[in-house]
Structure formats: structure tokens, C-alpha cells
Amino acid sequence: MSLDKKRVSVNTAGTADSDEKKGAHRVSVQTASAPDEVDQQYAEVFKRHGRIDLVPMPGDSPVDPLNWPAWQKNVLLAIVAFHAMIGPLGAAIVIPAFEEIVVDLGITLEQVPYLVSIQILFMGVAPILISPLSSRIGRRPIYLISAFLSAALALAGAFTQSWGSLITTRILQAIVISPPLSIGAQSVHDTSFTHERGKKMGVWVLMVACGPIVGPLISGYLVQFHSWRSSLLLLAGMNLLIFFLHLFFAPETLFSSRTAPGAPYSEDEVRLRSGWRAYTQFRIYDRKPFKAREFYGWIGMVLRPGVVLASLAYALTFTYTDVLMTIFVPQLFGAAFNLTPGEIGLQFVALLIGAVLGELLAGPGSDAFVNWRTRSRLRALRSPSPTNEGSVERDETTGSTAWHPEDRLVLAPPGFILAIVGLMIWGVRLQEARVGVWNVTPDIGAAIALFGAQFGTTMCVTYAVESVSLSSVSGTHTSKDDHALEEENTADASVFVSFVRQIYAFISPFYLSGAYTKMGDTRASGLFAGLMGVAMMMAIACIVWGPKWRTWKH
């Protein structure tokens, strides 16, 4: 937040104390113990949140998404995260039906994996066009159009009679389902504070990671007892459900009229975003002409080493756990244990359990750790409020803040190590498996790998978005210019993370099959486990040099 260059705190008598000592100007706000002890400027913030050390700092408007009640934020998060899961889920839902599609459409077994890889590619490219549009018309209309058109295209795909028609519907569906894979992170950013963002962002990351797992899991027996077309009918129904959830339960989160605490806010904005109008009013939030930079500005993230390395660490780990196992569970398990499509689908339960357990620890755990580190720094700075979580104190002579995004990554290395160990167990036990005799040990390895991957990658994605925040360098902010720049940075980082993940995942099937065919399960798994070790070193590099990188001018 923007305050005077004086140290401002609230004492027990409710008066403000100013202190300038030794030429160092620090900005610090103390959470009072009762509403009447808080400076009038922050009275409304305290009334809503019970604290005034929030980052970012909300205004007093009741329709500011940061001021929504917790239940409304959580409902929206669940809907957006579920929508994000549908993209990779839809790509993988046909995997148990590969052999049936080959017979039905008269294609080769080498062609059918393109049904998955082509969607991965377009889900990475399409968000480049979506993000600038969402800053003009908001997130909500894009989500509604995405879900409705995706349902229509999945339904069309279920009734296609040729390979070309099926591929066409899959490409178009990948394009329209892609928005929540990028602006989903922006929706999380719109509605959450720094001290809770690890947990919130983790839900979104978890659902994206679970998409490739849940798809084959829910379609295995459906394909076995009906047909491959039934899996696309199910996908159409899920997208239609998402459409109605957005329509009735997910208001707009884009909020470009935030004011400083205590400052007047727009009553017209409150009227337009209250009650039934929040679900029926559609409008243009920004009428400025599109600029070319909005469509390529995300490329500028390559100049931010922290974003690049965190995105690559996420992409490598996601690919060599979620994507790799999604592709090879049907192939390797089917060959090793002679499983039916339904039984193959059940093997994905292990991956799902590992991912969910990893996220249950990663999000809340990283939030708790970041808040603890922040409190420790505040004690070192002799803050009058060493117990406040998520607060920011900035020494303007040094530019340092008590809140450091790099704290997110300190706990990530154990996650990468578990992912490496799990992948090795998975590969070794498959190599040693007796043909036709199923055993659970490869599934245990898969669960460990997904646990570690989810634990580590949640922190990488959250860091990539937080590291471009203005607050990570200069503390909180409230000006409209700062808010617009924060919005732009968040959008670019979100698109960059999604692009790197999807493009890397798209390329992987072209060499994964060759590696496992030529090298065997153990050696190939060892190779890709080594690459995840490289990903871990990228995260460690961000921990060490990230604070310096964030101060670079861009």
C-alpha cells in the first residue's frame, strides 16, 4: 500500500505515531486488537478481514473480489479449477479407446495418439489470444463461451464418421477449452491475498495435473462396455455442467476500479455487480484499442529468469510424471499384466491419490512456511507487529521487503526428490514384472511420483506468478497504474507458464515412446528422473538468485 515515507503504526490509544530515525524510512502497518484502535482509513478493511496487513490491499467497495466472503471465493475457485481440469481431461479421455478407434476409423496405431498430442499443442498456443481479451470483457464471458462451445464440439466429435472430422473437432475443442488453463491463474490472483495464495493456486494446479489422470480413469469401463464415442458424450456433459456452474455461481472477478482504503468508491459499480446483475450484466471494462504488445508481451517473460526457470521446472516435472505415466500406463501395464481397458483405467487411481495428497500438503504448507519466514524477518526488523502473517515491511533505503516470493520454493526440493524416486520405482518394478501377474508396486511408485510432483510444482507455479508482483519488490500498492501493471504482469506470467507447460508436454510423446522401446523401462525412467533433477536445480537457483533477479528493470 502507498503510505507516507514515515513509519506509521497504531498504538493502543488509537493514535498514529510517526518516527524518522537514522534516515531510514520504513512502511509498516500494525493489526490492532479491536476496531476502535484502527486508524479510520483502514476501519472498513479491519471490519471485513480482521487485519490490515493484507497484500494486495483491498479498497472499501463491497463488490471488490478481494472483499467477497470466503465461501464465495471458494465456490468460484472450485468452478474455475474444475474447468481447468476439463482441458487435459478431455485430451486424455480417449486413451483407453485407442485400439477401438483404430478399428472403427481405419487408421494406424501410430496415428491415434495425435488425438491427444494435437490438443496439448493447441491448448498451449490459444491462450496467447485469450488473455488480452479477458482484460477487456472480463473472465466470466470467456469462461461461459469456452464451456458451451467445448460441449458442442465434444458432442460433434462423438458423432463423427471419419478420422479427419474427429481431428478437426478435437483441435477446435482444444482452442475453446484453453482459457482456464491460463486466465484461471488470473482468477485466483483476482480473489486471493498473498498469505493464502499458495493454497488457492495449489487447487488450480492440482486440477490441471489431475486432468490427464481422471480422463482415462472415468472412461476405461465406459469404453469397455459401450464404445469410444461414449467417452466424448460424457465429456460433452461435463462441459455443459461447467457452463451452468459459471452461469449461476461464478460472478466476474476482473476489478479495475479498486481504490485505496478509506477512499470513495463507485456506487454505480456496486449496483452493477450486486444481486442478479452480477450474473446477467455483461460489459466492456476497458475500451482502449488492442496493442500488438498485448499478444506478444508474454514473450518478455524470457527476460525474467525466475519466471523462466520456475516454468521450466514445472513443465519438466509435469511432463515426466503426469504426461509420461498417462501415456504409458495403458501401454506398459496392458502389455505387462494383460489388463482390460477398465482395469487399465483403475491404475490411474494411484496417480490420483498421490496428486491429491501432495496438494493437501503443498498449498497450506507453503503458505504456513512463507508466513513464518515473513514473521521472522519482521522480528529482525524490530517490527511492532511480529505476529502478523503475510504483512510487508519495506526499508526504502534498501528496497527489501519482509515477504519474499522465494520462500515458496524452499520446501520444493523434497517434492522433486520424491518425484524422482517414485518414477524410478515405477520403471524398475515394471521392468521386473512377470507377464500376466499383476502387482501393486508400480502403482506405489506412481503415487509417490505424483505426490512429489504436485508438492514441488504447486510452489513453482505460485512463485512464477508472485515473482512478477510489484509487491514482491516495493510492498503493497493501491494506485490504478500499479493495479493495471500488476494485472498485465500476472496475465503475461500466466500465459507464459501455460505455454511452456503445454509445448513441452506436446513434444514429449515424439521421443518418450522411442526411449522406452530402445532403453527399457528402468533406463528410460532413470533418464527422465535425471531431467527432473535438473528441474530441481532450477528451483534452487530461483531461491538463491531470485531476490536479485526481481530487482532488475524490465
GROMACS .gro file of N, CA and C in nm, residues 8 29 34 46 119 123 137 139 150 275 280 305 316 339 353 400 443 458 469 471 475 505 513 537 539 552:
model
   78
    8VAL      N    1   0.450   0.438   1.011
    8VAL     CA    2   0.316   0.458   1.061
    8VAL      C    3   0.272   0.333   1.133
   29VAL      N    4   0.237  -0.146   0.887
   29VAL     CA    5   0.103  -0.128   0.942
   29VAL      C    6   0.079  -0.239   1.042
   34ALA      N    7  -0.863  -0.431   1.829
   34ALA     CA    8  -1.005  -0.400   1.830
   34ALA      C    9  -1.032  -0.294   1.725
   46PHE      N   10  -1.040  -0.356   0.827
   46PHE     CA   11  -1.033  -0.433   0.951
   46PHE      C   12  -1.166  -0.502   0.981
  119GLN      N   13  -0.425  -3.182  -2.916
  119GLN     CA   14  -0.496  -3.098  -2.819
  119GLN      C   15  -0.398  -3.031  -2.722
  123MET      N   16  -0.388  -2.623  -2.682
  123MET     CA   17  -0.417  -2.568  -2.550
  123MET      C   18  -0.303  -2.480  -2.499
  137ILE      N   19  -1.321  -0.762  -2.162
  137ILE     CA   20  -1.460  -0.801  -2.137
  137ILE      C   21  -1.475  -0.882  -2.009
  139ARG      N   22  -1.338  -1.208  -1.726
  139ARG     CA   23  -1.315  -1.353  -1.731
  139ARG      C   24  -1.445  -1.430  -1.758
  150SER      N   25  -1.714  -2.592  -2.606
  150SER     CA   26  -1.644  -2.718  -2.583
  150SER      C   27  -1.744  -2.834  -2.573
  275GLY      N   28  -2.633  -0.854  -0.650
  275GLY     CA   29  -2.756  -0.928  -0.676
  275GLY      C   30  -2.756  -0.997  -0.810
  280THR      N   31  -2.605  -1.136  -1.481
  280THR     CA   32  -2.674  -1.110  -1.607
  280THR      C   33  -2.616  -0.993  -1.684
  305PRO      N   34   1.447  -1.430  -1.533
  305PRO     CA   35   1.499  -1.565  -1.509
  305PRO      C   36   1.415  -1.647  -1.411
  316LEU      N   37   0.895  -2.963  -1.690
  316LEU     CA   38   0.969  -3.090  -1.690
  316LEU      C   39   0.905  -3.191  -1.596
  339LEU      N   40  -0.416  -5.641  -1.906
  339LEU     CA   41  -0.533  -5.578  -1.845
  339LEU      C   42  -0.634  -5.534  -1.950
  353ILE      N   43  -0.448  -4.045  -0.618
  353ILE     CA   44  -0.423  -4.040  -0.473
  353ILE      C   45  -0.294  -3.964  -0.443
  400SER      N   46   1.420  -0.366   0.041
  400SER     CA   47   1.388  -0.503   0.083
  400SER      C   48   1.248  -0.509   0.142
  443ASP      N   49   0.228  -4.914  -0.909
  443ASP     CA   50   0.130  -4.814  -0.869
  443ASP      C   51   0.177  -4.735  -0.748
  458THR      N   52   0.338  -2.706  -0.747
  458THR     CA   53   0.248  -2.603  -0.693
  458THR      C   54   0.328  -2.481  -0.651
  469SER      N   55   0.494  -0.976  -0.923
  469SER     CA   56   0.410  -0.882  -0.849
  469SER      C   57   0.492  -0.762  -0.806
  471SER      N   58   0.440  -0.598  -0.548
  471SER     CA   59   0.454  -0.608  -0.403
  471SER      C   60   0.579  -0.685  -0.365
  475GLY      N   61   0.656  -0.362  -0.184
  475GLY     CA   62   0.549  -0.360  -0.086
  475GLY      C   63   0.414  -0.348  -0.151
  505ALA      N   64   0.500  -3.049  -2.305
  505ALA     CA   65   0.423  -3.173  -2.298
  505ALA      C   66   0.388  -3.225  -2.437
  513SER      N   67   0.819  -4.260  -2.643
  513SER     CA   68   0.799  -4.398  -2.688
  513SER      C   69   0.929  -4.460  -2.734
  537MET      N   70   1.723  -2.829  -0.966
  537MET     CA   71   1.830  -2.730  -0.960
  537MET      C   72   1.782  -2.593  -1.008
  539ALA      N   73   1.480  -2.473  -0.958
  539ALA     CA   74   1.408  -2.416  -0.844
  539ALA      C   75   1.505  -2.363  -0.739
  552TRP      N   76   1.569  -0.640  -1.115
  552TRP     CA   77   1.610  -0.594  -1.247
  552TRP      C   78   1.499  -0.513  -1.310
   0.00000   0.00000   0.00000
